[in-house]
XYZ file of C-alpha atoms in Angstrom:
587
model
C 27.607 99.695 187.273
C 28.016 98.998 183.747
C 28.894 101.666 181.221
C 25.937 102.851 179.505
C 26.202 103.187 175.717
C 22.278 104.921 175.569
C 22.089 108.805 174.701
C 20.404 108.593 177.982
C 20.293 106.609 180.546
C 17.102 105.994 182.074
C 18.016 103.347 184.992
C 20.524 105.934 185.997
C 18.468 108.922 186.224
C 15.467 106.844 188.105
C 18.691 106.493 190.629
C 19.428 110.755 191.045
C 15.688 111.138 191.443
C 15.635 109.270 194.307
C 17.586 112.212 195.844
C 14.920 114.649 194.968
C 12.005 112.816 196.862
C 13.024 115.184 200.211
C 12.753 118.180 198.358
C 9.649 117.240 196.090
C 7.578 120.497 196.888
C 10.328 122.702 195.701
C 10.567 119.938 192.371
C 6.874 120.580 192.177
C 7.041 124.412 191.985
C 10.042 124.280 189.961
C 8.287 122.892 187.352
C 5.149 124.783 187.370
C 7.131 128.044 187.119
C 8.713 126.214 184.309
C 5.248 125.249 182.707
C 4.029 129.135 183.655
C 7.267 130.509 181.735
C 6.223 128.483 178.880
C 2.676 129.340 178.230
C 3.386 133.393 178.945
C 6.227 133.211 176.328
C 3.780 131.500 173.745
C 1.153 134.216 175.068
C 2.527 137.216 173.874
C 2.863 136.667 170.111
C -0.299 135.490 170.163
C -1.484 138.973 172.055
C 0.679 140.842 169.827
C -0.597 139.573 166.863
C -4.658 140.787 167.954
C -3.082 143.733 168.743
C -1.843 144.007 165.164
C -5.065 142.766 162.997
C -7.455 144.630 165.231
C -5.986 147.931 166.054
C -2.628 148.778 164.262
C -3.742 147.088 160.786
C -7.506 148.945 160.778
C -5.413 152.041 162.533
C -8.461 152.030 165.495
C -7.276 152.865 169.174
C -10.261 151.534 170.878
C -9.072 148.360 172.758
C -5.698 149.002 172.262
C -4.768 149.831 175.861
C -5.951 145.961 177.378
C -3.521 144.363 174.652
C -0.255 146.807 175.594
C -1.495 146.308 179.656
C -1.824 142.374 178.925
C 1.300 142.109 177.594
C 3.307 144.291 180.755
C 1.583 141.927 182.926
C 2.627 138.918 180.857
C 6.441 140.515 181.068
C 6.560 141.098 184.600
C 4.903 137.782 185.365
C 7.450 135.722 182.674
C 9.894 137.861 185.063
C 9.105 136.475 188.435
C 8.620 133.008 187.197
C 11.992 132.991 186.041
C 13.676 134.541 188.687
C 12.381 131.876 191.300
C 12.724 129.137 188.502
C 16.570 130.404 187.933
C 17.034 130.317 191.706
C 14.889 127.561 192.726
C 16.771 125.219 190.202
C 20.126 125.917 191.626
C 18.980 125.657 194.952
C 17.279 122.147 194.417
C 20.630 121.198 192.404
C 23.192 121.612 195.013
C 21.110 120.493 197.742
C 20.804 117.326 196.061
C 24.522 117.295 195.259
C 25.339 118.321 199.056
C 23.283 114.982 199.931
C 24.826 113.210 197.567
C 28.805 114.380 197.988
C 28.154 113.537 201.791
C 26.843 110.198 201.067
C 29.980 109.358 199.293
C 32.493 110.714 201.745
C 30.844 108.863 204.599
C 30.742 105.540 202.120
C 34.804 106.461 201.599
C 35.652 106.861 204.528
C 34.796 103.470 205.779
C 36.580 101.379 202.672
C 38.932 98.806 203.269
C 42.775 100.035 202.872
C 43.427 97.331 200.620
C 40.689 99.815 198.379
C 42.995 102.835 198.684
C 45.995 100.465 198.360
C 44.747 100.393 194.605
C 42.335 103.733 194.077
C 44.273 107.160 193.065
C 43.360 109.767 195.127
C 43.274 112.028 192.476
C 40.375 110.161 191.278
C 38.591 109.784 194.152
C 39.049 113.897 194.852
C 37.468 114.467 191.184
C 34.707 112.120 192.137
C 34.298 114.008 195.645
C 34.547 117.287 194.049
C 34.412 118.304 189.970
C 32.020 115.298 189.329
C 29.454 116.584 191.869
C 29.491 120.190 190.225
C 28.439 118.327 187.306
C 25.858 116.532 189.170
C 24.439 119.918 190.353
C 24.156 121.032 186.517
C 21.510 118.136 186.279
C 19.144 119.945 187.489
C 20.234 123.432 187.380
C 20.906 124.390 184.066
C 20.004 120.614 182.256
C 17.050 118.680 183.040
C 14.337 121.846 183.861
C 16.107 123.804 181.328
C 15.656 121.082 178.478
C 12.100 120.362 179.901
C 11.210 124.474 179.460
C 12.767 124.250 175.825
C 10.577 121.400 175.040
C 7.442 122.391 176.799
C 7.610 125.984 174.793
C 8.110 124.323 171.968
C 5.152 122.296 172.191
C 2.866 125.002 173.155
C 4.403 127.256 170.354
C 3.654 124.772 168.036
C -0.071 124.959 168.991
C -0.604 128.121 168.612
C 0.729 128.005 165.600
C -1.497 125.720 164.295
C -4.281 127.602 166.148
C -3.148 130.868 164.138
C -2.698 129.968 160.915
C -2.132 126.362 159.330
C -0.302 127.056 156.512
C 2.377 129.164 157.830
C 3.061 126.393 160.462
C 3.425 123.698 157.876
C 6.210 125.525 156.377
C 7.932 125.912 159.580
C 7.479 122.307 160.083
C 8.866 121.368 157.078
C 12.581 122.537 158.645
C 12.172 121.101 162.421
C 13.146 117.206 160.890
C 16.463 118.550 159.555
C 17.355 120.346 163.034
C 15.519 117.580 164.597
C 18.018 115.087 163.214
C 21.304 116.938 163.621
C 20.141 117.459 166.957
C 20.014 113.941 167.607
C 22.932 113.095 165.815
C 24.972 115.867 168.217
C 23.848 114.369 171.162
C 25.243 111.096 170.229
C 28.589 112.484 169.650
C 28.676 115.310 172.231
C 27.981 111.846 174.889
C 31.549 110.349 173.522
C 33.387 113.420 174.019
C 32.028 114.035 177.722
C 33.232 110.876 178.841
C 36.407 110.801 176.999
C 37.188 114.658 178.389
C 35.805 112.939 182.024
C 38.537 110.231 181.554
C 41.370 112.978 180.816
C 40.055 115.703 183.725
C 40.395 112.572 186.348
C 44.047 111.485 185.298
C 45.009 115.265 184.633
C 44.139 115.746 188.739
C 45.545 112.391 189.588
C 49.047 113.433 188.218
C 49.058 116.584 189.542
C 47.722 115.536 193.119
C 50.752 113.054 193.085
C 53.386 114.922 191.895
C 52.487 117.606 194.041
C 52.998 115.372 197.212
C 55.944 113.935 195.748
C 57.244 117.128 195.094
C 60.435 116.579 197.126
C 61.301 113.514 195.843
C 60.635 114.724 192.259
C 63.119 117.798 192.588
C 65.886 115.780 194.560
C 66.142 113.292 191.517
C 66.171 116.624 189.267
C 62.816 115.069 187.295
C 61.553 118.163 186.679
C 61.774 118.115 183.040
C 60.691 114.618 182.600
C 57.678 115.188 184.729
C 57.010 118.606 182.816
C 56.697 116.615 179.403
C 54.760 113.798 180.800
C 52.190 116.860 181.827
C 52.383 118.365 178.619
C 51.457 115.428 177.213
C 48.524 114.455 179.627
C 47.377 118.409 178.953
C 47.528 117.928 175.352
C 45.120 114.654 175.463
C 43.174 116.660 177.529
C 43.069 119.601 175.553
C 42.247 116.983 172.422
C 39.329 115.896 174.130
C 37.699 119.042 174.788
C 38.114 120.519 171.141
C 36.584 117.727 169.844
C 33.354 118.934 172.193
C 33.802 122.381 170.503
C 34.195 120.726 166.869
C 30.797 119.159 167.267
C 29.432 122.360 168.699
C 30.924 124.729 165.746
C 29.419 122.395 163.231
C 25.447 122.025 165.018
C 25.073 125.681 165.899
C 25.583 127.108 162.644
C 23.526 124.520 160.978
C 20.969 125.218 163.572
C 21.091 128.784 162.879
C 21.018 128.634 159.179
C 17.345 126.680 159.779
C 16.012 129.109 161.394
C 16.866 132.058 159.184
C 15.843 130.040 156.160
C 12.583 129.592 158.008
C 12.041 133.198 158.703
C 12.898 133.814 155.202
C 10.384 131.582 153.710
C 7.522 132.695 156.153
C 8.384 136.707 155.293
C 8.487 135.376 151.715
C 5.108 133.179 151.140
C 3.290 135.149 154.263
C 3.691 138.258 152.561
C 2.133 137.084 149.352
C -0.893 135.557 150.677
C -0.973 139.132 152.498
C -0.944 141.007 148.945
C -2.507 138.162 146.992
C -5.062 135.608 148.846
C -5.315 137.173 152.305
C -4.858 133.547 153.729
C -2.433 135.534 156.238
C -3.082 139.218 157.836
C -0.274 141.359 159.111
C -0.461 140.058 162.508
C -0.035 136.272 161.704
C 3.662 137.242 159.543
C 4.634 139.244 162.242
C 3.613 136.824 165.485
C 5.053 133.832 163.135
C 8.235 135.748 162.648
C 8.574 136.558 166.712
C 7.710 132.607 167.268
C 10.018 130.929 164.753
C 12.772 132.145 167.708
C 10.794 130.996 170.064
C 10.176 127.157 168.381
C 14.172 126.961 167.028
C 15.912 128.407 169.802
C 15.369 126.223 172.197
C 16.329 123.337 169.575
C 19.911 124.813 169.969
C 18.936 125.027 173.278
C 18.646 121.903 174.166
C 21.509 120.730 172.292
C 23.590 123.101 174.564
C 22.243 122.130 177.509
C 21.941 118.151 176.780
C 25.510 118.742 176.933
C 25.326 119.740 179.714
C 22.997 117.019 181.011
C 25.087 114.332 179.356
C 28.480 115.752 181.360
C 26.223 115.472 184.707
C 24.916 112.182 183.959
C 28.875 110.852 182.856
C 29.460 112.585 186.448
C 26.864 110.573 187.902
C 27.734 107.267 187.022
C 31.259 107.448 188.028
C 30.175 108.881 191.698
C 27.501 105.853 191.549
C 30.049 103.432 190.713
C 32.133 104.500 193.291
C 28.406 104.353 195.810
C 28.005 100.438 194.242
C 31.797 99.878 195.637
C 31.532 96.948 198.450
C 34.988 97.640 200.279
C 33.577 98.115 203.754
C 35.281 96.248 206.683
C 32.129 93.743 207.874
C 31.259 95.397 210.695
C 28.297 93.070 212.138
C 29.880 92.844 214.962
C 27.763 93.246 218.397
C 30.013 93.350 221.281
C 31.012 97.057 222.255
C 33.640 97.360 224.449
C 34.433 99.703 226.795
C 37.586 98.954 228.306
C 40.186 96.084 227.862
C 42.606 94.267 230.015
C 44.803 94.007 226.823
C 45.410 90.112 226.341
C 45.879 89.715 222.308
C 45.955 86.649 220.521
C 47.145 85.278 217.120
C 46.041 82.009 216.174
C 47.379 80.468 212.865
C 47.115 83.839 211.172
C 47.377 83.737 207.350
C 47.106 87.040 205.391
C 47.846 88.190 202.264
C 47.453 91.527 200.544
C 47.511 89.580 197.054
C 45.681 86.421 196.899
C 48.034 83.566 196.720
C 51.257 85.731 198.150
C 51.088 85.237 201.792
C 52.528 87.873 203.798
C 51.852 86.186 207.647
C 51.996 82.172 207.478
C 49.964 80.932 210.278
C 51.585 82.653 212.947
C 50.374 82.291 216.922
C 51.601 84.337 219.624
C 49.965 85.922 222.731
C 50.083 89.082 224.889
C 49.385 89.142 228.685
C 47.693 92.098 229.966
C 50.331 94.839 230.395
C 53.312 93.359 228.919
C 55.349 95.416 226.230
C 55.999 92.979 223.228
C 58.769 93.998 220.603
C 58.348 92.629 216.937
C 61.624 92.696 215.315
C 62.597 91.109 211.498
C 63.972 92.409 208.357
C 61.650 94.644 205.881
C 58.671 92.720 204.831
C 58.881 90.475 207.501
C 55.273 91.094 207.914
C 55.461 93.367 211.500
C 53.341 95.817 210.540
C 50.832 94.051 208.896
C 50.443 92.619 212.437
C 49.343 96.081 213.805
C 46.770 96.478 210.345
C 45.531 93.177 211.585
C 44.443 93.873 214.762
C 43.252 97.008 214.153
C 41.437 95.408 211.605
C 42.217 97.430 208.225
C 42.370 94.686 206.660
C 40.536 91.108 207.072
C 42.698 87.814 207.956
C 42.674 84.918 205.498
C 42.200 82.452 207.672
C 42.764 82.234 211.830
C 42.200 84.392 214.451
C 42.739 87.533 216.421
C 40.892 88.036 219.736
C 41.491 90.585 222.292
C 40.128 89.558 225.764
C 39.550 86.299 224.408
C 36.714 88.082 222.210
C 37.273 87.667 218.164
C 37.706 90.691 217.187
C 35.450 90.026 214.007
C 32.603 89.889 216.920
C 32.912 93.359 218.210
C 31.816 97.111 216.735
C 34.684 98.519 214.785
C 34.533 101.839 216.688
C 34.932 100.526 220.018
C 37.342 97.925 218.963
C 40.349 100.985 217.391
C 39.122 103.214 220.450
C 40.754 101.119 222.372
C 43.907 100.924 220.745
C 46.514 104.463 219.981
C 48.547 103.735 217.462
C 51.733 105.697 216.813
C 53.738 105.758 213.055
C 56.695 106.480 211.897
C 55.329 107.980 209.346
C 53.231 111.055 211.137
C 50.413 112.275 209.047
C 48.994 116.036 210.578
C 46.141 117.804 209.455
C 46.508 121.483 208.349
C 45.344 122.400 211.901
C 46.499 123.731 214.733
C 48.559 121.600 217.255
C 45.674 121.154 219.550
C 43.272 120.078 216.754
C 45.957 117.413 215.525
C 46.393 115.922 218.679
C 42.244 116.076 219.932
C 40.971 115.555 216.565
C 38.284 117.435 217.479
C 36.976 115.118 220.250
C 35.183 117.190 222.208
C 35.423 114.917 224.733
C 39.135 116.077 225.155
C 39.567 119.323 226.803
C 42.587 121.277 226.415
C 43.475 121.370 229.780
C 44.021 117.660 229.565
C 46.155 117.432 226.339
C 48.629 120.492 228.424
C 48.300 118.058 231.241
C 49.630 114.921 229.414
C 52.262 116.969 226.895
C 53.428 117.970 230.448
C 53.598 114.554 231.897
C 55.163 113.527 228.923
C 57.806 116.083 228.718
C 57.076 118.082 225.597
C 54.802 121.138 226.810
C 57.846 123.494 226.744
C 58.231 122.256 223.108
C 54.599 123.193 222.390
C 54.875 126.627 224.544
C 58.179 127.768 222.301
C 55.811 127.673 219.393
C 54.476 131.174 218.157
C 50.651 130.630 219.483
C 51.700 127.477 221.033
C 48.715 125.162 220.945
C 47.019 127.064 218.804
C 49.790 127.009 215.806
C 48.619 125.994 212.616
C 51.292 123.142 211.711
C 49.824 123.744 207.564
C 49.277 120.954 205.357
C 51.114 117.285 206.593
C 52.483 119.497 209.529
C 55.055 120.784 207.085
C 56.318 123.585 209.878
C 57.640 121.298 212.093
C 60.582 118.640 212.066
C 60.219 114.886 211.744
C 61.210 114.746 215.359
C 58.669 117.389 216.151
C 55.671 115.955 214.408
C 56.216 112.504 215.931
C 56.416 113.992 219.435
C 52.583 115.640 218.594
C 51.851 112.009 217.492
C 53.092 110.528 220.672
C 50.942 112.687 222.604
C 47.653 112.166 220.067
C 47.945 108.398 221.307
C 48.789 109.328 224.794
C 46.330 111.879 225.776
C 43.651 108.634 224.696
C 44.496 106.583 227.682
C 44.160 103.702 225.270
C 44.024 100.208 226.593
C 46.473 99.048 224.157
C 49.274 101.307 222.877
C 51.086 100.050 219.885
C 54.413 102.059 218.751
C 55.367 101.281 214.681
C 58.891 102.138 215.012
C 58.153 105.309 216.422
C 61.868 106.652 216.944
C 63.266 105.756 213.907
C 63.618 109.075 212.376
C 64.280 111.380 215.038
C 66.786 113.097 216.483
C 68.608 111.931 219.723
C 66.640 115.200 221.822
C 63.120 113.549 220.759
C 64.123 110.356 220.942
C 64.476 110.901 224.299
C 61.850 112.525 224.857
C 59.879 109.668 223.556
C 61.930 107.492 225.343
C 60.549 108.880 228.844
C 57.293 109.222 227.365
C 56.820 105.334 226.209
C 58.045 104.234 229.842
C 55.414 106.362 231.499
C 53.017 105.248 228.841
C 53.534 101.711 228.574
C 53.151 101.154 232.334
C 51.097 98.424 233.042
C 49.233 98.817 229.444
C 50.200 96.020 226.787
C 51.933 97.498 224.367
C 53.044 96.423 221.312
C 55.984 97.907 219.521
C 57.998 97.582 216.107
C 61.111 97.547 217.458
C 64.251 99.790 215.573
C 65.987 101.324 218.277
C 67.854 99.177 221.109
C 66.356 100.520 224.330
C 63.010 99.694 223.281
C 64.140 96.442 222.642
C 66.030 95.692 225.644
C 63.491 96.734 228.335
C 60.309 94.825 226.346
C 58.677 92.193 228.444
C 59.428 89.664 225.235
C 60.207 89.622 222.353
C 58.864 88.324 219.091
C 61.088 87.730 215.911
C 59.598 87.312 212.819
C 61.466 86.303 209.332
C 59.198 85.536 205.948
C 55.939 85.648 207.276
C 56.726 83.580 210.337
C 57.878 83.648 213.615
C 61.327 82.239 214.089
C 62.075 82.868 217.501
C 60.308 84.055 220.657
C 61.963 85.264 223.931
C 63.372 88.042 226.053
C 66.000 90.066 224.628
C 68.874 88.403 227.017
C 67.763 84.812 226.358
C 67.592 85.136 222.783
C 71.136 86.308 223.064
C 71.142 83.097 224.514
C 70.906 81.089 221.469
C 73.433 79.561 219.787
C 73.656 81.163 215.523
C 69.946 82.561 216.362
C 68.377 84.902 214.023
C 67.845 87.327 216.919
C 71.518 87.544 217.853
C 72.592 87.708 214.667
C 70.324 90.937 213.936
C 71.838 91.963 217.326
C 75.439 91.798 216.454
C 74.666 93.004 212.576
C 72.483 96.237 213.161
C 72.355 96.877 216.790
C 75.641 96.273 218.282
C 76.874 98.965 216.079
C 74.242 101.142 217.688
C 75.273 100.653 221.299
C 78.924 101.271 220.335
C 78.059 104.705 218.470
């Protein structure tokens, strides 16, 4: 979506309405408490003012009891109206913005990688989160409360006129003046919004990141270089807002100024025609002098709350840019599966995660049905993109992948990573409890089968020397337990799955020799007639694999099982072998 460079944007606000259309009955009585509110307030000067020129001026008390009743009821009335217009606003504003904020996370949530290889998730949580409160304002303290300013001020106006014509044209005579700055703030006020938008989303992207990197920051002692990078990114921000509250300290007190001149020059040329012509009674000077309020406040009014509207509608177009982003994995697919035998294939693979900068080179290799395949090769070699491949985060070049002889382009995303557990070396855990992090919630998973498989796997007595023991909250990126720990909780996420493939991203490589082994006895229960697929790092794994596949630059070099590639005369395997894991075996 292009950036709009209108005061408003109509296009874009057509779009947010659409979100109303479920909720139209409650729009609908939303706005005729806000057309009620309007005609009551314009009612009571005009009732006051009777009550003036026909009892208080002529000093008579018959009929002066309707006028005093008419205006309680008028009171309570303008009372109710804008208690279930206050509430009734609100409650249409987040309801949109709970529509809306769901809409995006589910559109999120299914983006390509290669998207979040490039987004900052800073931004993305201000989208998610602070943008959406300004969404809500739309309609809860902007759009019905600009709509009530104006439609006052219309029927104001009329009864001006209606009252007395000459006293209106004076008032009239200042409304171009506010009129014009008016217009002229909105204008401006727009350019601040989105400049303070732009500082608000890298303000929470820099602290989001240095919050996660929070270890690395402190063991490279960057604490005062990050601290004046902040101070600076607070100061731009800080800029950005003051120039919002520049433009508001100059309108307001302009606005102000107009409407005491106003009452000035009505109490001035009122009264005369009072003493002099009689063009104006009592009642019209002092209704005129209760309106004048009534027909400049809500200028300011709107001002202030076009702010408001302009923030939301800023807000709005970066979540609907964000809507209008086509990252999605193609998943047209119509072949669901429901259980695999586990042969892979790779035909003439290319990928690249930058076009032109290929990362796999045509490579071609197959897995049988229950075999365990190591992929070993330096960094960048291009193992792991193997396992993004065929889990299909990311989409090939050119080539193919198939499992079961089926493209995997040709079958439903879901059931195609449901049948594959994949295990990092990075762990990632929710701020959950054990159980949660391993079931994710699948209700389909009992707890008596994850005890059952952490049993058969070894670790339950690791689990049941926790305090609360499945139940303990492992906190934000399972920060209260060990490397070795959280990768064990991984290993059983993937295990208790019963996938039909099980692929291990060099699981072990930063644990401790107790977990390791614990894996260890895990991945040979595990990998039991299941293909399996593992970045290899340590030896065993290596050793006991069914083949293995070496992989140098993209491509693969050399393709055997670990004692015939030993085998091979200055091979790329062997020399790995002597370099890295030799050393290994002799430790």
């Amino acid at each position: 979506m292009a950036k709009t460079k209108k005061i408003f944007d109509t296009l874009l606000f057509k779009r947010l309405f659409k979100f109303i259309k479920p909720y139209k009955y409650v729009f609908i009585g939303v706005l005729a408490a806000v057309i009620l509110l309007a005609l009551f307030g314009a009612a009571r000067p005009y009732i006051l003012q009777q009550a003036i020129d026909k009892n208080i001026a002529t000093r008579t008390f018959d009929g002066f009891l309707p006028y005093i009743l008419i205006m309680a009821a008028l009171l309570f009335a303008e009372v109710v109206c804008q208690l279930l217009f206050i509430f009734y606003s609100g409650w249409l504003g987040q309801t949109v913005v709970k529509d809306i904020r769901v809409k995006l996370f589910n559109h999120i949530i299914r983006f390509k990688m290669k998207y979040f290889d490039k987004s900052s998730v800073g931004v993305l949580i201000t989208r998610s989160v602070t943008d959406m409160e300004r969404i809500a304002d739309v309609f809860g303290e902007g759009l019905f409360m600009i709509f009530r300013d104006l439609l006052t001020m219309l029927v104001v106006s009329l009864v001006m006129v209606y009252m007395n014509w000459e006293l209106s044209f004076i008032v009239f005579l200042m409304l171009p003046l506010v009129l014009y700055a008016t217009r002229l703030f909105q204008k401006y006020m727009k350019k601040a919004f989105e400049e303070v938008r732009n500082e608000v989303s890298n303000l929470n992207s820099f602290v989001q990141e240095r919050l996660v990197g929070m270890k690395i920051l402190q063991l490279f002692t960057r604490e005062a270089t990050e601290y004046g990078k902040f101070k600076a990114i607070n100061e731009r921000h800080k800029k950005a807002w003051l120039k919002t509250v520049w433009y508001n300290s100059i309108f307001f007190p302009i606005a102000e100024l107009s409407s005491s001149i106003t009452i000035g020059l009505i109490a001035w040329y009122g009264g005369l025609n009072i003493v002099i012509s009689s063009t104006a009674s009592l009642g019209d000077l002092t209704a005129f002098i209760m309106m004048i309020p009534m027909l400049f406040r809500p200028l300011r009014q709107i001002a202030d709350k076009f702010n408001t509207l302009q923030m939301g509608m800023v807000a709005a177009n970066r979540v609907f840019n964000v809507l209008d982003t086509t990252s999605q994995i193609d998943d047209s697919g119509t072949t669901e599966l429901s259980h695999l035998r586990g042969h892979i294939t790779f035909n003439r693979v290319h990928f690249s995660y930058v076009e032109g900068e290929d990362v796999l080179k045509g490579i071609s290799f197959k897995v049988k049905p229950g075999e365990t395949v190591a992929i070993v090769g330096a960094t960048g070699a291009g193992k792991s993109t193997i396992i993004n491949l065929l889990n299909r985060f990311y989409e090939i070049d050119s080539g193919l992948v198939a499992v079961d002889h089926i493209n995997i382009k040709d079958v439903t995303l879901a059931s195609l990573r449901k049948q594959i557990a994949v295990v990092l070396q990075d762990v990632f855990l929710f701020a959950d409890t054990i159980l949660g992090n391993i079931t994710l919630n699948n209700p389909n998973i009992t707890e008596a089968q994850v005890v059952q498989a952490a049993k058969d796997i070894g670790i339950h007595d690791f689990i049941m020397s926790l305090p609360n023991n499945y139940n303990y909250n492992v906190k934000e990126r399972g920060s209260m337990l060990s490397s070795g720990q959280r990768q064990l909780i991984s290993f059983l996420r993937a295990y208790v799955t019963n996938p039909s493939i099980l692929v291990l991203d060099e699981a072990t490589s930063s644990v401790d020799s107790y977990s390791e082994q614990l894996i260890q006895n895990a991945t040979d229960k595990i990998t039991k007639n299941r293909t399996s697929i593992v970045i290899a790092h340590r030896l065993a794994t290596i050793i006991k694999a069914d083949k293995i596949i070496v992989m140098d630059d993209g491509k693969i070099v050399e393709e055997g099982t670990h004692y015939d590639l030993l085998k091979t005369p200055n091979g790329y395997y062997k020399n790995l072998y002597e370099v890295q894991f030799l050393k290994s075996e002799m430790v």
